[in-house]
Structure formats: C-alpha cells, structure tokens
mmCIF file of C-alpha atoms in Angstrom:
data_model
loop_
_atom_site.group_PDB
_atom_site.id
_atom_site.type_symbol
_atom_site.label_atom_id
_atom_site.label_comp_id
_atom_site.label_asym_id
_atom_site.label_seq_id
_atom_site.Cartn_x
_atom_site.Cartn_y
_atom_site.Cartn_z
ATOM 1 C CA VAL A 25 36.910 33.302 -27.223
ATOM 2 C CA ALA A 26 33.150 33.240 -27.696
ATOM 3 C CA THR A 27 30.621 33.808 -24.691
ATOM 4 C CA ARG A 28 27.082 33.055 -24.778
ATOM 5 C CA ALA A 29 26.258 36.388 -24.545
ATOM 6 C CA THR A 30 28.130 37.358 -27.794
ATOM 7 C CA ALA A 31 27.909 33.540 -29.591
ATOM 8 C CA GLY A 32 25.108 31.660 -28.344
ATOM 9 C CA ALA A 33 23.799 29.895 -31.024
ATOM 10 C CA THR A 34 27.553 28.896 -31.989
ATOM 11 C CA LEU A 35 28.017 27.706 -28.956
ATOM 12 C CA ASP A 36 24.751 25.356 -28.807
ATOM 13 C CA LEU A 37 26.031 24.003 -32.106
ATOM 14 C CA VAL A 38 29.358 23.116 -31.023
ATOM 15 C CA HIS A 39 27.890 21.667 -28.104
ATOM 16 C CA GLU A 40 25.741 19.249 -29.967
ATOM 17 C CA ALA A 41 28.592 18.625 -32.647
ATOM 18 C CA LEU A 42 30.796 17.249 -29.382
ATOM 19 C CA LEU A 43 28.008 15.637 -28.070
ATOM 20 C CA GLU A 44 27.347 13.605 -31.029
ATOM 21 C CA ALA A 45 31.433 12.820 -31.505
ATOM 22 C CA ILE A 46 31.120 11.474 -27.770
ATOM 23 C CA SER A 47 28.087 9.720 -27.487
ATOM 24 C CA PRO A 48 29.309 6.342 -27.673
ATOM 25 C CA LEU A 49 31.949 7.094 -24.653
ATOM 26 C CA LEU A 50 28.829 8.662 -22.854
ATOM 27 C CA THR A 51 26.331 5.822 -23.558
ATOM 28 C CA ALA A 52 29.411 3.552 -22.227
ATOM 29 C CA ARG A 53 29.774 5.264 -18.845
ATOM 30 C CA GLY A 54 25.922 5.598 -18.391
ATOM 31 C CA VAL A 55 25.511 9.488 -18.658
ATOM 32 C CA LYS A 56 22.706 11.047 -20.757
ATOM 33 C CA ALA A 57 24.192 13.867 -23.073
ATOM 34 C CA ALA A 58 21.073 15.882 -21.715
ATOM 35 C CA SER A 59 22.613 15.655 -18.317
ATOM 36 C CA LEU A 60 25.269 17.759 -19.384
ATOM 37 C CA PRO A 61 25.608 21.758 -19.040
ATOM 38 C CA LYS A 62 26.119 23.942 -22.119
ATOM 39 C CA PRO A 63 29.103 25.993 -22.127
ATOM 40 C CA SER A 64 28.871 29.520 -21.458
ATOM 41 C CA LEU A 65 32.432 30.141 -23.254
ATOM 42 C CA LEU A 66 34.836 28.505 -25.859
ATOM 43 C CA ALA A 67 38.222 29.846 -25.840
ATOM 44 C CA VAL A 68 39.913 28.490 -29.672
ATOM 45 C CA GLY A 69 43.625 28.266 -30.061
ATOM 46 C CA VAL A 70 45.608 29.058 -33.379
ATOM 47 C CA TRP A 71 46.632 26.627 -34.974
ATOM 48 C CA THR A 72 48.007 28.361 -38.061
ATOM 49 C CA ARG A 73 49.289 32.197 -39.283
ATOM 50 C CA PRO A 74 46.863 33.456 -41.342
ATOM 51 C CA ASP A 75 48.195 36.311 -44.025
ATOM 52 C CA ALA A 76 46.858 37.828 -46.751
ATOM 53 C CA LYS A 77 47.449 35.224 -49.134
ATOM 54 C CA GLU A 78 46.119 32.321 -47.097
ATOM 55 C CA PRO A 79 43.471 34.234 -44.678
ATOM 56 C CA LEU A 80 43.003 30.739 -42.791
ATOM 57 C CA GLY A 81 46.345 30.111 -42.625
ATOM 58 C CA PRO A 82 48.742 27.774 -44.751
ATOM 59 C CA PRO A 83 47.364 24.557 -45.304
ATOM 60 C CA VAL A 84 50.694 22.895 -44.216
ATOM 61 C CA GLY A 85 53.333 24.462 -41.170
ATOM 62 C CA TYR A 86 52.336 24.211 -37.584
ATOM 63 C CA THR A 87 50.815 21.166 -36.200
ATOM 64 C CA ALA A 88 49.922 22.736 -32.571
ATOM 65 C CA PRO A 89 48.414 25.862 -31.276
ATOM 66 C CA THR A 90 50.722 28.863 -30.781
ATOM 67 C CA LYS A 91 50.767 31.326 -28.151
ATOM 68 C CA VAL A 92 48.750 34.658 -28.460
ATOM 69 C CA TYR A 93 51.773 37.355 -28.561
ATOM 70 C CA TYR A 94 50.512 40.964 -29.477
ATOM 71 C CA ALA A 95 52.663 44.361 -29.691
ATOM 72 C CA PRO A 96 50.388 47.131 -28.616
ATOM 73 C CA GLU A 97 52.232 49.860 -30.669
ATOM 74 C CA VAL A 98 51.362 47.281 -33.906
ATOM 75 C CA SER A 99 48.142 45.765 -33.100
ATOM 76 C CA GLY A 100 46.777 47.736 -30.169
ATOM 77 C CA SER A 101 45.485 45.998 -27.221
ATOM 78 C CA LEU A 102 44.935 42.061 -26.690
ATOM 79 C CA GLY A 103 41.675 42.234 -27.497
ATOM 80 C CA ALA A 104 42.023 43.930 -30.889
ATOM 81 C CA ALA A 105 44.924 41.499 -31.581
ATOM 82 C CA CYS A 106 42.458 38.616 -30.893
ATOM 83 C CA GLY A 107 39.376 40.026 -32.344
ATOM 84 C CA VAL A 108 37.367 39.941 -28.773
ATOM 85 C CA SER A 109 36.596 43.306 -27.968
ATOM 86 C CA GLY A 110 37.779 44.481 -24.378
ATOM 87 C CA LEU A 111 39.615 41.142 -23.849
ATOM 88 C CA SER A 112 42.242 41.157 -20.624
ATOM 89 C CA GLU A 113 45.193 39.039 -20.364
ATOM 90 C CA GLY A 114 43.781 38.056 -17.349
ATOM 91 C CA GLU A 115 40.390 36.891 -18.615
ATOM 92 C CA TYR A 116 42.431 35.067 -21.151
ATOM 93 C CA ARG A 117 44.478 33.026 -18.584
ATOM 94 C CA LEU A 118 41.424 31.997 -16.873
ATOM 95 C CA ALA A 119 39.395 30.920 -19.791
ATOM 96 C CA ALA A 120 42.827 28.785 -20.687
ATOM 97 C CA LEU A 121 43.313 27.518 -16.848
ATOM 98 C CA GLN A 122 39.647 26.473 -16.827
ATOM 99 C CA PRO A 123 37.907 26.426 -19.946
ATOM 100 C CA LEU A 124 34.835 25.106 -18.853
ATOM 101 C CA GLY A 125 34.420 27.953 -16.152
ATOM 102 C CA PRO A 126 35.517 28.578 -12.164
ATOM 103 C CA GLY A 127 32.935 25.846 -11.555
ATOM 104 C CA ALA A 128 34.220 22.859 -13.255
ATOM 105 C CA PRO A 129 37.060 20.913 -11.798
ATOM 106 C CA LEU A 130 38.733 20.529 -15.315
ATOM 107 C CA TYR A 131 41.984 22.145 -15.899
ATOM 108 C CA MET A 132 44.582 23.267 -18.565
ATOM 109 C CA ALA A 133 47.873 23.661 -18.576
ATOM 110 C CA ASN A 134 50.132 23.674 -21.494
ATOM 111 C CA ASN A 135 52.823 26.549 -22.938
ATOM 112 C CA ASP A 136 50.592 26.814 -26.036
ATOM 113 C CA TRP A 137 47.807 28.613 -24.373
ATOM 114 C CA VAL A 138 49.914 31.760 -23.031
ATOM 115 C CA VAL A 139 49.446 35.025 -23.704
ATOM 116 C CA SER A 140 51.807 37.822 -23.443
ATOM 117 C CA GLU A 141 52.947 41.122 -25.115
ATOM 118 C CA THR A 142 55.827 40.657 -27.329
ATOM 119 C CA ARG A 143 58.318 42.638 -24.923
ATOM 120 C CA TYR A 144 57.958 39.792 -22.396
ATOM 121 C CA MET A 145 58.136 36.695 -24.514
ATOM 122 C CA TYR A 146 61.284 34.896 -23.898
ATOM 123 C CA GLY A 147 60.874 31.789 -25.824
ATOM 124 C CA ASP A 148 59.318 28.811 -25.752
ATOM 125 C CA TRP A 149 59.768 27.068 -22.532
ATOM 126 C CA ALA A 150 58.195 24.469 -20.092
ATOM 127 C CA GLU A 151 57.946 27.148 -17.000
ATOM 128 C CA GLU A 152 54.765 28.186 -18.796
ATOM 129 C CA SER A 153 52.973 25.081 -18.595
ATOM 130 C CA LEU A 154 54.356 24.458 -14.649
ATOM 131 C CA LEU A 155 53.224 28.017 -13.981
ATOM 132 C CA GLN A 156 49.674 26.902 -15.393
ATOM 133 C CA ALA A 157 49.673 23.641 -13.342
ATOM 134 C CA GLU A 158 50.836 25.420 -10.417
ATOM 135 C CA ARG A 159 47.901 28.035 -10.801
ATOM 136 C CA ALA A 160 45.692 24.985 -11.492
ATOM 137 C CA LEU A 161 46.616 23.200 -8.324
ATOM 138 C CA ARG A 162 46.467 26.620 -6.016
ATOM 139 C CA VAL A 163 42.709 26.940 -7.141
ATOM 140 C CA ALA A 164 42.189 23.098 -6.623
ATOM 141 C CA GLY A 165 43.337 23.680 -3.030
ATOM 142 C CA GLN A 166 46.627 22.336 -3.187
ATOM 143 C CA PRO A 167 49.554 24.256 -1.389
ATOM 144 C CA ARG A 168 52.737 25.413 -2.980
ATOM 145 C CA PRO A 169 55.275 22.451 -2.926
ATOM 146 C CA ALA A 170 57.751 22.825 -0.206
ATOM 147 C CA TRP A 171 60.918 22.533 -3.041
ATOM 148 C CA LEU A 172 59.320 25.527 -5.039
ATOM 149 C CA ASP A 173 60.742 28.781 -4.064
ATOM 150 C CA ALA A 174 58.253 30.983 -1.995
ATOM 151 C CA GLY A 175 58.923 34.014 -3.492
ATOM 152 C CA TYR A 176 58.798 33.032 -7.233
ATOM 153 C CA TYR A 177 55.574 30.984 -6.148
ATOM 154 C CA GLU A 178 54.208 34.316 -4.738
ATOM 155 C CA GLN A 179 55.421 36.919 -7.838
ATOM 156 C CA ARG A 180 54.571 34.046 -10.644
ATOM 157 C CA VAL A 181 51.403 31.703 -9.206
ATOM 158 C CA ALA A 182 49.483 33.495 -6.299
ATOM 159 C CA SER A 183 49.815 36.797 -7.218
ATOM 160 C CA VAL A 184 49.373 36.593 -10.934
ATOM 161 C CA LEU A 185 46.141 34.136 -10.158
ATOM 162 C CA GLY A 186 44.927 36.258 -7.598
ATOM 163 C CA ALA A 187 44.792 39.586 -9.522
ATOM 164 C CA ASP A 188 42.919 37.499 -12.448
ATOM 165 C CA ARG A 189 40.026 36.080 -10.325
ATOM 166 C CA ARG A 190 39.824 39.324 -8.472
ATOM 167 C CA ALA A 191 39.696 41.639 -11.412
ATOM 168 C CA ALA A 192 36.969 38.825 -12.888
ATOM 169 C CA GLY A 193 34.857 39.042 -9.732
ATOM 170 C CA LEU A 194 35.448 35.357 -8.606
ATOM 171 C CA GLU A 195 36.186 34.267 -4.967
ATOM 172 C CA LEU A 196 39.444 34.119 -3.561
ATOM 173 C CA THR A 197 38.541 31.797 -0.907
ATOM 174 C CA GLY A 198 39.395 28.420 -1.183
ATOM 175 C CA LEU A 199 42.360 28.952 -2.920
ATOM 176 C CA ALA A 200 45.736 27.219 -1.138
ATOM 177 C CA ALA A 201 47.766 29.192 0.810
ATOM 178 C CA ALA A 202 51.261 30.576 -0.743
#
C-alpha cells in the first residue's frame, strides 16, 4: 500500500500510465483525463511468492493474487510482513474494499484481497468474497438481506466494518442498519 504521503511521485506516474492506457475509452465516453482526480492510495496484490532465488517471484506458477497471511511469531506485525510500517488489518481491509477511498463508490469483493493471521486461516472459500460484498453493500446503504442470519451478519459484517471505519476516523452515518 502506497499513500500520497509516502509515494506521491509513484502514484502520479501510475496514474498517468493508467490514463494513457485507457485514453481511448475516456475519449469514447467524452471524459477528459484531466477531470479525473489523482489517487491518494495504491494497493498492490502479490501474484507470486518471492524467495532468495527468485526475488520477484518465479516466472511461472500463480496466475492470481494471493491473500496476505502472516504469522506474528515469524514475520512480526502485518506491516512488517507487507513492508508497510504500521499497516493494520483494518486499514488493509478498507483499502481493499474501496481502493479509491471512502468517497468513491467503487468496491472490490474478492477472496484474493483478504488479510489474516495464519492461525485464523481456513482455506480459500467463497465466504471471504461474500463478506467483502456484504460490507460493500452496507457502506452503499443496503440493509442486511432478510435471508442472512442476523447474528452472523452482526459479527462478520457490521462489527468488523464498524471497527475498521472507527479506527480510520471515518463516519458510521449512512451505513445501513444491521
């Protein structure tokens, strides 16, 4: 995760490259690239597992991002494991959920953008994607679906999202009721 404060020039370069790549799409829609705001955050997924022999990861193998699992007794904090000083699970979840920031109505929901201590890992399950999707719907003002267990929703969607947003100093108003 890179922020404007820690990597402003890099964010600008990535933004310019992205605008250049999608310029035909913008032109077709009548959107001027200069009208689009510059990013304040960049979150990057890990597509390979680097090691001493292949510091950028092997040239073959994984074809999708991998979750961030860490073991405090091995790697220390999440921030140390990711190389981002002070990074918390809540910050990671919020950045993955709304990669353009809390003011932009763009949401990501995929089990490949999950962070967890290894002791809580129980495999690749669609549940992680669905939890992110439910959190996104809650931020967008949608209530809990009637079919979804209220206790489960409160524990895994509402309370996690609320704690992450409070820690980040974000408003809880506008969130759908649990």
